[in-house]
């Protein structure tokens, strides 16, 4: 009709729809990230909710189990804030004040670093101070803008409230939503494949989130114990910083190592080689012993693929992309394997080859 190939028109229209869908996803990427984080947080709490729900008297809903879990969660956060938060906040305040005093243009003291690197560090510091002194007025003018950005960042703290609320609804109605979506598929074979993918996805994400939390706690506790024994300054602050950075593959541990060495050297701790050796040994233990034991089989990805995914995710969506890169690649790998297995089984035993009993 009118010289237009209908097949080409359908293909073009499909491509346009896919492009528009990608643009829509990119436009609402922040909202999607909040929902994804809420879903992962729900997977983290899911085993505990199921355990309590099984041991409660017969209930028609998961509400009581969810209420108990969230009460324990709030109590744990309050206790952790009382026991650890005060020390971490005090050390962070002292470190910030020391850095601010150290970078003043009139400051003349040198960095408390080991003697082999002290001359080079002093030259770099002298150059940095000259730049600060030259642009001191511009820096003062930029401070109000920095303060406004800090206020906006604090405003985003409302996400800390939204994520648990969304996770509550995922835990409460997630299985019902899954059954509803599966019921919309008429093909019984496709429904079975979707059900298998959903089961594998639940297991993979739950295992991944538990592994991340345990790896972060392990790093934080080991760092804190070693720093306390060795007398490293700001030990509690550095140990607490290691926990969230463990959630970002590769980039997080590298950033944590750099910050620890810089803060320890700035605080006057001279045997930095001892800290570097400890961090190297612990990283080998965690990456090759602890992490493979905690991660499920579905998370086994080649290191080159992990490196590519982390850097590509960081370029596309920043820290959020780096954080989600590994689970996204693992999910794609799992879905491909399930679909390929279903295709092979269909080729081996086609539906028309099934005998019909009369």
PDB file of C-alpha atoms in Angstrom, residues 58-358:
ATOM      1  CA  UNK A  58      -1.918 -18.978  61.610  1.00  0.00           C
ATOM      2  CA  UNK A  59      -2.251 -15.559  59.992  1.00  0.00           C
ATOM      3  CA  UNK A  60      -4.002 -14.477  56.813  1.00  0.00           C
ATOM      4  CA  UNK A  61      -1.401 -11.825  56.061  1.00  0.00           C
ATOM      5  CA  UNK A  62       2.293 -11.175  56.606  1.00  0.00           C
ATOM      6  CA  UNK A  63       1.540  -7.964  58.529  1.00  0.00           C
ATOM      7  CA  UNK A  64       2.473  -9.224  62.030  1.00  0.00           C
ATOM      8  CA  UNK A  65       5.778 -10.692  60.822  1.00  0.00           C
ATOM      9  CA  UNK A  66       6.602  -7.479  58.966  1.00  0.00           C
ATOM     10  CA  UNK A  67       5.780  -5.380  62.035  1.00  0.00           C
ATOM     11  CA  UNK A  68       8.102  -7.488  64.221  1.00  0.00           C
ATOM     12  CA  UNK A  69      10.954  -7.283  61.686  1.00  0.00           C
ATOM     13  CA  UNK A  70      10.634  -3.518  61.300  1.00  0.00           C
ATOM     14  CA  UNK A  71      10.543  -3.030  65.083  1.00  0.00           C
ATOM     15  CA  UNK A  72      13.768  -5.022  65.395  1.00  0.00           C
ATOM     16  CA  UNK A  73      15.260  -3.013  62.517  1.00  0.00           C
ATOM     17  CA  UNK A  74      14.453   0.355  64.108  1.00  0.00           C
ATOM     18  CA  UNK A  75      15.725  -0.821  67.499  1.00  0.00           C
ATOM     19  CA  UNK A  76      18.967  -2.054  65.927  1.00  0.00           C
ATOM     20  CA  UNK A  77      19.532   1.235  64.109  1.00  0.00           C
ATOM     21  CA  UNK A  78      18.923   3.218  67.302  1.00  0.00           C
ATOM     22  CA  UNK A  79      21.289   1.048  69.341  1.00  0.00           C
ATOM     23  CA  UNK A  80      23.978   1.194  66.658  1.00  0.00           C
ATOM     24  CA  UNK A  81      23.618   4.957  66.487  1.00  0.00           C
ATOM     25  CA  UNK A  82      24.003   5.256  70.251  1.00  0.00           C
ATOM     26  CA  UNK A  83      26.931   2.867  70.568  1.00  0.00           C
ATOM     27  CA  UNK A  84      28.905   3.627  67.403  1.00  0.00           C
ATOM     28  CA  UNK A  85      27.412   6.714  65.810  1.00  0.00           C
ATOM     29  CA  UNK A  86      28.563   9.112  68.519  1.00  0.00           C
ATOM     30  CA  UNK A  87      32.195   7.984  68.242  1.00  0.00           C
ATOM     31  CA  UNK A  88      32.156   8.068  64.441  1.00  0.00           C
ATOM     32  CA  UNK A  89      30.548  11.538  64.399  1.00  0.00           C
ATOM     33  CA  UNK A  90      33.101  12.882  66.875  1.00  0.00           C
ATOM     34  CA  UNK A  91      36.032  11.517  64.897  1.00  0.00           C
ATOM     35  CA  UNK A  92      34.575  12.871  61.637  1.00  0.00           C
ATOM     36  CA  UNK A  93      34.184  16.321  63.199  1.00  0.00           C
ATOM     37  CA  UNK A  94      37.750  16.295  64.518  1.00  0.00           C
ATOM     38  CA  UNK A  95      39.117  15.160  61.154  1.00  0.00           C
ATOM     39  CA  UNK A  96      37.155  17.818  59.266  1.00  0.00           C
ATOM     40  CA  UNK A  97      38.366  20.555  61.622  1.00  0.00           C
ATOM     41  CA  UNK A  98      41.954  19.369  61.324  1.00  0.00           C
ATOM     42  CA  UNK A  99      41.787  19.361  57.524  1.00  0.00           C
ATOM     43  CA  UNK A 100      40.201  22.832  57.493  1.00  0.00           C
ATOM     44  CA  UNK A 101      42.916  24.208  59.787  1.00  0.00           C
ATOM     45  CA  UNK A 102      45.642  22.492  57.795  1.00  0.00           C
ATOM     46  CA  UNK A 103      44.558  23.985  54.451  1.00  0.00           C
ATOM     47  CA  UNK A 104      44.407  27.585  55.653  1.00  0.00           C
ATOM     48  CA  UNK A 105      46.700  29.810  53.574  1.00  0.00           C
ATOM     49  CA  UNK A 106      48.601  31.014  56.654  1.00  0.00           C
ATOM     50  CA  UNK A 107      49.310  27.469  57.823  1.00  0.00           C
ATOM     51  CA  UNK A 108      53.011  26.557  57.708  1.00  0.00           C
ATOM     52  CA  UNK A 109      53.235  23.087  59.258  1.00  0.00           C
ATOM     53  CA  UNK A 110      54.046  20.083  57.088  1.00  0.00           C
ATOM     54  CA  UNK A 111      52.395  16.763  56.642  1.00  0.00           C
ATOM     55  CA  UNK A 112      53.288  14.104  59.260  1.00  0.00           C
ATOM     56  CA  UNK A 113      54.449  11.574  56.665  1.00  0.00           C
ATOM     57  CA  UNK A 114      57.370   9.121  56.609  1.00  0.00           C
ATOM     58  CA  UNK A 115      60.741  10.607  55.718  1.00  0.00           C
ATOM     59  CA  UNK A 116      61.145   8.931  52.271  1.00  0.00           C
ATOM     60  CA  UNK A 117      58.024  10.587  50.858  1.00  0.00           C
ATOM     61  CA  UNK A 118      58.122  13.744  52.989  1.00  0.00           C
ATOM     62  CA  UNK A 119      60.033  16.045  50.553  1.00  0.00           C
ATOM     63  CA  UNK A 120      57.731  15.270  47.614  1.00  0.00           C
ATOM     64  CA  UNK A 121      54.615  15.613  49.791  1.00  0.00           C
ATOM     65  CA  UNK A 122      55.818  18.961  51.130  1.00  0.00           C
ATOM     66  CA  UNK A 123      56.364  20.266  47.598  1.00  0.00           C
ATOM     67  CA  UNK A 124      52.882  19.158  46.540  1.00  0.00           C
ATOM     68  CA  UNK A 125      51.399  20.727  49.665  1.00  0.00           C
ATOM     69  CA  UNK A 126      53.240  23.991  49.034  1.00  0.00           C
ATOM     70  CA  UNK A 127      51.873  24.120  45.483  1.00  0.00           C
ATOM     71  CA  UNK A 128      48.343  23.369  46.730  1.00  0.00           C
ATOM     72  CA  UNK A 129      48.564  26.107  49.349  1.00  0.00           C
ATOM     73  CA  UNK A 130      49.773  28.639  46.785  1.00  0.00           C
ATOM     74  CA  UNK A 131      46.791  27.812  44.568  1.00  0.00           C
ATOM     75  CA  UNK A 132      44.429  28.159  47.542  1.00  0.00           C
ATOM     76  CA  UNK A 133      45.967  31.484  48.519  1.00  0.00           C
ATOM     77  CA  UNK A 134      45.751  32.759  44.928  1.00  0.00           C
ATOM     78  CA  UNK A 135      42.076  31.827  44.569  1.00  0.00           C
ATOM     79  CA  UNK A 136      41.063  32.415  48.172  1.00  0.00           C
ATOM     80  CA  UNK A 137      38.358  34.946  47.302  1.00  0.00           C
ATOM     81  CA  UNK A 138      36.826  32.680  44.652  1.00  0.00           C
ATOM     82  CA  UNK A 139      36.755  29.857  47.176  1.00  0.00           C
ATOM     83  CA  UNK A 140      34.960  32.047  49.699  1.00  0.00           C
ATOM     84  CA  UNK A 141      32.409  33.043  47.062  1.00  0.00           C
ATOM     85  CA  UNK A 142      31.816  29.399  46.142  1.00  0.00           C
ATOM     86  CA  UNK A 143      31.128  28.352  49.720  1.00  0.00           C
ATOM     87  CA  UNK A 144      27.452  29.463  49.716  1.00  0.00           C
ATOM     88  CA  UNK A 145      26.827  27.398  46.559  1.00  0.00           C
ATOM     89  CA  UNK A 146      28.459  24.412  48.200  1.00  0.00           C
ATOM     90  CA  UNK A 147      26.242  24.936  51.226  1.00  0.00           C
ATOM     91  CA  UNK A 148      23.145  24.921  49.010  1.00  0.00           C
ATOM     92  CA  UNK A 149      24.257  21.669  47.404  1.00  0.00           C
ATOM     93  CA  UNK A 150      24.758  20.205  50.861  1.00  0.00           C
ATOM     94  CA  UNK A 151      21.222  21.243  51.803  1.00  0.00           C
ATOM     95  CA  UNK A 152      19.893  19.521  48.690  1.00  0.00           C
ATOM     96  CA  UNK A 153      21.815  16.388  49.619  1.00  0.00           C
ATOM     97  CA  UNK A 154      20.260  16.465  53.074  1.00  0.00           C
ATOM     98  CA  UNK A 155      16.883  16.851  51.403  1.00  0.00           C
ATOM     99  CA  UNK A 156      17.519  13.587  49.590  1.00  0.00           C
ATOM    100  CA  UNK A 157      17.687  11.936  53.002  1.00  0.00           C
ATOM    101  CA  UNK A 158      13.942  11.472  52.668  1.00  0.00           C
ATOM    102  CA  UNK A 159      14.867   8.481  50.501  1.00  0.00           C
ATOM    103  CA  UNK A 160      16.002   6.818  53.731  1.00  0.00           C
ATOM    104  CA  UNK A 161      12.353   6.899  54.758  1.00  0.00           C
ATOM    105  CA  UNK A 162      10.903   6.018  51.343  1.00  0.00           C
ATOM    106  CA  UNK A 163      13.042   2.906  50.803  1.00  0.00           C
ATOM    107  CA  UNK A 164      11.812   1.023  53.916  1.00  0.00           C
ATOM    108  CA  UNK A 165       8.210   1.982  53.101  1.00  0.00           C
ATOM    109  CA  UNK A 166       8.463   0.665  49.540  1.00  0.00           C
ATOM    110  CA  UNK A 167      10.243  -2.451  50.821  1.00  0.00           C
ATOM    111  CA  UNK A 168       7.332  -3.039  53.198  1.00  0.00           C
ATOM    112  CA  UNK A 169       4.899  -3.166  50.266  1.00  0.00           C
ATOM    113  CA  UNK A 170       7.238  -5.399  48.241  1.00  0.00           C
ATOM    114  CA  UNK A 171       7.407  -7.840  51.149  1.00  0.00           C
ATOM    115  CA  UNK A 172       3.681  -7.684  51.776  1.00  0.00           C
ATOM    116  CA  UNK A 173       2.340  -7.982  48.217  1.00  0.00           C
ATOM    117  CA  UNK A 174       5.321  -9.191  46.163  1.00  0.00           C
ATOM    118  CA  UNK A 175       4.245 -12.813  45.836  1.00  0.00           C
ATOM    119  CA  UNK A 176       0.678 -11.826  45.024  1.00  0.00           C
ATOM    120  CA  UNK A 177       1.959  -9.536  42.273  1.00  0.00           C
ATOM    121  CA  UNK A 178       4.169 -12.325  40.911  1.00  0.00           C
ATOM    122  CA  UNK A 179       1.218 -14.754  40.740  1.00  0.00           C
ATOM    123  CA  UNK A 180      -0.890 -12.110  39.006  1.00  0.00           C
ATOM    124  CA  UNK A 181       1.755 -11.486  36.342  1.00  0.00           C
ATOM    125  CA  UNK A 182       2.211 -15.203  35.724  1.00  0.00           C
ATOM    126  CA  UNK A 183      -1.564 -15.628  35.351  1.00  0.00           C
ATOM    127  CA  UNK A 184      -1.573 -13.125  32.460  1.00  0.00           C
ATOM    128  CA  UNK A 185       0.468 -15.546  30.316  1.00  0.00           C
ATOM    129  CA  UNK A 186      -1.731 -17.946  28.359  1.00  0.00           C
ATOM    130  CA  UNK A 187       1.012 -20.254  27.082  1.00  0.00           C
ATOM    131  CA  UNK A 188       1.605 -22.931  29.713  1.00  0.00           C
ATOM    132  CA  UNK A 189       5.208 -23.573  28.614  1.00  0.00           C
ATOM    133  CA  UNK A 190       6.063 -19.861  28.698  1.00  0.00           C
ATOM    134  CA  UNK A 191       4.370 -19.576  32.100  1.00  0.00           C
ATOM    135  CA  UNK A 192       6.586 -22.375  33.410  1.00  0.00           C
ATOM    136  CA  UNK A 193       9.738 -20.672  32.099  1.00  0.00           C
ATOM    137  CA  UNK A 194       8.686 -17.356  33.661  1.00  0.00           C
ATOM    138  CA  UNK A 195       8.029 -19.128  36.967  1.00  0.00           C
ATOM    139  CA  UNK A 196      11.500 -20.728  36.908  1.00  0.00           C
ATOM    140  CA  UNK A 197      13.122 -17.388  36.097  1.00  0.00           C
ATOM    141  CA  UNK A 198      11.231 -15.714  38.968  1.00  0.00           C
ATOM    142  CA  UNK A 199      12.315 -18.451  41.411  1.00  0.00           C
ATOM    143  CA  UNK A 200      15.951 -18.163  40.308  1.00  0.00           C
ATOM    144  CA  UNK A 201      15.747 -14.362  40.494  1.00  0.00           C
ATOM    145  CA  UNK A 202      14.404 -14.465  44.054  1.00  0.00           C
ATOM    146  CA  UNK A 203      17.190 -16.807  45.145  1.00  0.00           C
ATOM    147  CA  UNK A 204      19.909 -14.856  43.347  1.00  0.00           C
ATOM    148  CA  UNK A 205      18.986 -11.397  44.672  1.00  0.00           C
ATOM    149  CA  UNK A 206      18.394 -12.629  48.231  1.00  0.00           C
ATOM    150  CA  UNK A 207      21.767 -14.391  48.249  1.00  0.00           C
ATOM    151  CA  UNK A 208      23.488 -11.361  46.723  1.00  0.00           C
ATOM    152  CA  UNK A 209      22.136  -8.894  49.284  1.00  0.00           C
ATOM    153  CA  UNK A 210      22.959 -11.140  52.241  1.00  0.00           C
ATOM    154  CA  UNK A 211      26.465 -11.630  50.871  1.00  0.00           C
ATOM    155  CA  UNK A 212      26.993  -7.865  50.465  1.00  0.00           C
ATOM    156  CA  UNK A 213      25.918  -7.143  54.027  1.00  0.00           C
ATOM    157  CA  UNK A 214      28.090  -9.918  55.452  1.00  0.00           C
ATOM    158  CA  UNK A 215      31.102  -8.807  53.386  1.00  0.00           C
ATOM    159  CA  UNK A 216      30.615  -5.207  54.525  1.00  0.00           C
ATOM    160  CA  UNK A 217      30.308  -6.230  58.175  1.00  0.00           C
ATOM    161  CA  UNK A 218      33.365  -8.463  57.890  1.00  0.00           C
ATOM    162  CA  UNK A 219      35.471  -5.668  56.403  1.00  0.00           C
ATOM    163  CA  UNK A 220      34.247  -3.115  58.932  1.00  0.00           C
ATOM    164  CA  UNK A 221      34.857  -5.357  61.960  1.00  0.00           C
ATOM    165  CA  UNK A 222      38.277  -6.570  60.792  1.00  0.00           C
ATOM    166  CA  UNK A 223      39.399  -3.052  59.917  1.00  0.00           C
ATOM    167  CA  UNK A 224      38.157  -1.687  63.237  1.00  0.00           C
ATOM    168  CA  UNK A 225      39.896  -4.406  65.275  1.00  0.00           C
ATOM    169  CA  UNK A 226      43.206  -4.037  63.419  1.00  0.00           C
ATOM    170  CA  UNK A 227      43.186  -0.234  63.541  1.00  0.00           C
ATOM    171  CA  UNK A 228      42.338  -0.229  67.253  1.00  0.00           C
ATOM    172  CA  UNK A 229      45.161  -2.677  68.065  1.00  0.00           C
ATOM    173  CA  UNK A 230      47.685  -0.779  65.924  1.00  0.00           C
ATOM    174  CA  UNK A 231      46.620   2.625  67.264  1.00  0.00           C
ATOM    175  CA  UNK A 232      45.602   4.033  63.884  1.00  0.00           C
ATOM    176  CA  UNK A 233      43.939   7.472  64.278  1.00  0.00           C
ATOM    177  CA  UNK A 234      40.224   7.760  63.490  1.00  0.00           C
ATOM    178  CA  UNK A 235      39.866   3.964  63.693  1.00  0.00           C
ATOM    179  CA  UNK A 236      36.094   3.913  64.205  1.00  0.00           C
ATOM    180  CA  UNK A 237      35.492   6.399  61.372  1.00  0.00           C
ATOM    181  CA  UNK A 238      37.614   4.425  58.904  1.00  0.00           C
ATOM    182  CA  UNK A 239      35.996   1.131  59.893  1.00  0.00           C
ATOM    183  CA  UNK A 240      32.503   2.593  59.501  1.00  0.00           C
ATOM    184  CA  UNK A 241      33.451   4.044  56.112  1.00  0.00           C
ATOM    185  CA  UNK A 242      34.508   0.613  54.845  1.00  0.00           C
ATOM    186  CA  UNK A 243      31.010  -0.862  55.294  1.00  0.00           C
ATOM    187  CA  UNK A 244      29.046   1.115  52.620  1.00  0.00           C
ATOM    188  CA  UNK A 245      31.979   1.146  50.193  1.00  0.00           C
ATOM    189  CA  UNK A 246      31.970  -2.672  50.107  1.00  0.00           C
ATOM    190  CA  UNK A 247      28.614  -2.460  48.319  1.00  0.00           C
ATOM    191  CA  UNK A 248      30.302  -0.961  45.215  1.00  0.00           C
ATOM    192  CA  UNK A 249      32.285  -3.677  43.379  1.00  0.00           C
ATOM    193  CA  UNK A 250      35.979  -2.943  42.866  1.00  0.00           C
ATOM    194  CA  UNK A 251      35.692   0.849  43.002  1.00  0.00           C
ATOM    195  CA  UNK A 252      34.461   0.804  46.607  1.00  0.00           C
ATOM    196  CA  UNK A 253      37.324  -1.225  48.128  1.00  0.00           C
ATOM    197  CA  UNK A 254      39.901   0.762  46.127  1.00  0.00           C
ATOM    198  CA  UNK A 255      38.401   4.032  47.336  1.00  0.00           C
ATOM    199  CA  UNK A 256      38.310   2.738  50.896  1.00  0.00           C
ATOM    200  CA  UNK A 257      41.988   1.741  50.743  1.00  0.00           C
ATOM    201  CA  UNK A 258      43.040   5.142  49.398  1.00  0.00           C
ATOM    202  CA  UNK A 259      41.029   7.027  52.042  1.00  0.00           C
ATOM    203  CA  UNK A 260      42.397   4.864  54.861  1.00  0.00           C
ATOM    204  CA  UNK A 261      46.018   5.412  53.820  1.00  0.00           C
ATOM    205  CA  UNK A 262      45.514   9.165  53.337  1.00  0.00           C
ATOM    206  CA  UNK A 263      43.721   9.690  56.653  1.00  0.00           C
ATOM    207  CA  UNK A 264      46.191   7.505  58.571  1.00  0.00           C
ATOM    208  CA  UNK A 265      49.158   9.361  57.075  1.00  0.00           C
ATOM    209  CA  UNK A 266      47.507  12.728  57.700  1.00  0.00           C
ATOM    210  CA  UNK A 267      46.811  11.725  61.304  1.00  0.00           C
ATOM    211  CA  UNK A 268      50.496  11.066  61.955  1.00  0.00           C
ATOM    212  CA  UNK A 269      50.583   7.263  61.691  1.00  0.00           C
ATOM    213  CA  UNK A 270      53.992   6.576  60.170  1.00  0.00           C
ATOM    214  CA  UNK A 271      54.091   2.786  59.514  1.00  0.00           C
ATOM    215  CA  UNK A 272      51.736   3.028  56.548  1.00  0.00           C
ATOM    216  CA  UNK A 273      53.293  -0.082  55.024  1.00  0.00           C
ATOM    217  CA  UNK A 274      51.774  -2.145  57.850  1.00  0.00           C
ATOM    218  CA  UNK A 275      48.302  -0.848  56.964  1.00  0.00           C
ATOM    219  CA  UNK A 276      48.895  -1.404  53.242  1.00  0.00           C
ATOM    220  CA  UNK A 277      50.053  -4.973  53.894  1.00  0.00           C
ATOM    221  CA  UNK A 278      47.039  -5.708  56.082  1.00  0.00           C
ATOM    222  CA  UNK A 279      44.623  -4.300  53.498  1.00  0.00           C
ATOM    223  CA  UNK A 280      46.263  -6.347  50.719  1.00  0.00           C
ATOM    224  CA  UNK A 281      46.107  -9.586  52.736  1.00  0.00           C
ATOM    225  CA  UNK A 282      42.504  -8.977  53.759  1.00  0.00           C
ATOM    226  CA  UNK A 283      41.486  -8.187  50.177  1.00  0.00           C
ATOM    227  CA  UNK A 284      42.984 -11.482  48.986  1.00  0.00           C
ATOM    228  CA  UNK A 285      41.141 -13.342  51.752  1.00  0.00           C
ATOM    229  CA  UNK A 286      37.814 -11.668  51.016  1.00  0.00           C
ATOM    230  CA  UNK A 287      37.964 -11.840  47.204  1.00  0.00           C
ATOM    231  CA  UNK A 288      39.209 -15.428  46.925  1.00  0.00           C
ATOM    232  CA  UNK A 289      37.918 -17.130  50.089  1.00  0.00           C
ATOM    233  CA  UNK A 290      35.027 -15.297  51.740  1.00  0.00           C
ATOM    234  CA  UNK A 291      33.218 -13.806  48.730  1.00  0.00           C
ATOM    235  CA  UNK A 292      33.091 -17.038  46.654  1.00  0.00           C
ATOM    236  CA  UNK A 293      31.733 -18.868  49.712  1.00  0.00           C
ATOM    237  CA  UNK A 294      28.977 -16.302  50.326  1.00  0.00           C
ATOM    238  CA  UNK A 295      27.981 -15.596  46.735  1.00  0.00           C
ATOM    239  CA  UNK A 296      25.587 -17.984  45.047  1.00  0.00           C
ATOM    240  CA  UNK A 297      26.471 -19.900  41.902  1.00  0.00           C
ATOM    241  CA  UNK A 298      24.404 -17.466  39.836  1.00  0.00           C
ATOM    242  CA  UNK A 299      26.765 -14.600  40.727  1.00  0.00           C
ATOM    243  CA  UNK A 300      29.858 -16.282  39.282  1.00  0.00           C
ATOM    244  CA  UNK A 301      31.073 -13.809  36.669  1.00  0.00           C
ATOM    245  CA  UNK A 302      34.453 -13.562  34.991  1.00  0.00           C
ATOM    246  CA  UNK A 303      36.631 -10.810  36.537  1.00  0.00           C
ATOM    247  CA  UNK A 304      37.040  -9.101  33.150  1.00  0.00           C
ATOM    248  CA  UNK A 305      33.259  -8.962  32.760  1.00  0.00           C
ATOM    249  CA  UNK A 306      32.912  -7.522  36.277  1.00  0.00           C
ATOM    250  CA  UNK A 307      35.530  -4.844  35.545  1.00  0.00           C
ATOM    251  CA  UNK A 308      33.832  -3.902  32.277  1.00  0.00           C
ATOM    252  CA  UNK A 309      30.392  -3.827  33.891  1.00  0.00           C
ATOM    253  CA  UNK A 310      31.490  -1.701  36.845  1.00  0.00           C
ATOM    254  CA  UNK A 311      33.209   0.941  34.719  1.00  0.00           C
ATOM    255  CA  UNK A 312      30.429   0.940  32.111  1.00  0.00           C
ATOM    256  CA  UNK A 313      27.779   1.234  34.822  1.00  0.00           C
ATOM    257  CA  UNK A 314      29.650   4.093  36.452  1.00  0.00           C
ATOM    258  CA  UNK A 315      29.838   5.980  33.151  1.00  0.00           C
ATOM    259  CA  UNK A 316      26.133   5.451  32.431  1.00  0.00           C
ATOM    260  CA  UNK A 317      24.624   6.080  35.878  1.00  0.00           C
ATOM    261  CA  UNK A 318      27.421   7.026  38.274  1.00  0.00           C
ATOM    262  CA  UNK A 319      27.674   5.277  41.631  1.00  0.00           C
ATOM    263  CA  UNK A 320      24.209   3.764  41.176  1.00  0.00           C
ATOM    264  CA  UNK A 321      25.301   2.155  37.905  1.00  0.00           C
ATOM    265  CA  UNK A 322      28.448   0.738  39.464  1.00  0.00           C
ATOM    266  CA  UNK A 323      26.417  -0.666  42.364  1.00  0.00           C
ATOM    267  CA  UNK A 324      23.826  -2.326  40.099  1.00  0.00           C
ATOM    268  CA  UNK A 325      26.238  -3.532  37.402  1.00  0.00           C
ATOM    269  CA  UNK A 326      27.057  -6.930  38.921  1.00  0.00           C
ATOM    270  CA  UNK A 327      23.479  -8.004  39.790  1.00  0.00           C
ATOM    271  CA  UNK A 328      22.223  -6.796  36.384  1.00  0.00           C
ATOM    272  CA  UNK A 329      24.855  -8.864  34.561  1.00  0.00           C
ATOM    273  CA  UNK A 330      24.102 -11.872  36.756  1.00  0.00           C
ATOM    274  CA  UNK A 331      20.356 -11.533  36.068  1.00  0.00           C
ATOM    275  CA  UNK A 332      20.931 -11.297  32.311  1.00  0.00           C
ATOM    276  CA  UNK A 333      23.166 -14.362  32.466  1.00  0.00           C
ATOM    277  CA  UNK A 334      20.569 -16.300  34.438  1.00  0.00           C
ATOM    278  CA  UNK A 335      17.687 -15.309  32.142  1.00  0.00           C
ATOM    279  CA  UNK A 336      19.690 -16.248  29.045  1.00  0.00           C
ATOM    280  CA  UNK A 337      20.514 -19.661  30.484  1.00  0.00           C
ATOM    281  CA  UNK A 338      16.891 -20.371  31.407  1.00  0.00           C
ATOM    282  CA  UNK A 339      15.554 -19.288  28.006  1.00  0.00           C
ATOM    283  CA  UNK A 340      18.245 -21.241  26.164  1.00  0.00           C
ATOM    284  CA  UNK A 341      17.531 -24.350  28.231  1.00  0.00           C
ATOM    285  CA  UNK A 342      13.810 -24.075  27.475  1.00  0.00           C
ATOM    286  CA  UNK A 343      14.556 -23.671  23.748  1.00  0.00           C
ATOM    287  CA  UNK A 344      16.810 -26.740  23.688  1.00  0.00           C
ATOM    288  CA  UNK A 345      14.233 -28.839  25.539  1.00  0.00           C
ATOM    289  CA  UNK A 346      11.551 -27.707  23.084  1.00  0.00           C
ATOM    290  CA  UNK A 347      13.743 -28.740  20.144  1.00  0.00           C
ATOM    291  CA  UNK A 348      14.502 -32.140  21.676  1.00  0.00           C
ATOM    292  CA  UNK A 349      10.885 -32.882  22.600  1.00  0.00           C
ATOM    293  CA  UNK A 350       8.609 -30.747  20.395  1.00  0.00           C
ATOM    294  CA  UNK A 351       5.008 -30.357  21.559  1.00  0.00           C
ATOM    295  CA  UNK A 352       3.623 -32.206  18.504  1.00  0.00           C
ATOM    296  CA  UNK A 353       5.818 -35.224  19.338  1.00  0.00           C
ATOM    297  CA  UNK A 354       4.061 -35.770  22.670  1.00  0.00           C
ATOM    298  CA  UNK A 355       1.916 -38.945  22.417  1.00  0.00           C
ATOM    299  CA  UNK A 356      -1.811 -38.469  22.814  1.00  0.00           C
ATOM    300  CA  UNK A 357      -3.644 -41.147  24.792  1.00  0.00           C
ATOM    301  CA  UNK A 358      -6.971 -42.216  23.377  1.00  0.00           C
TER     302      UNK A 358
END
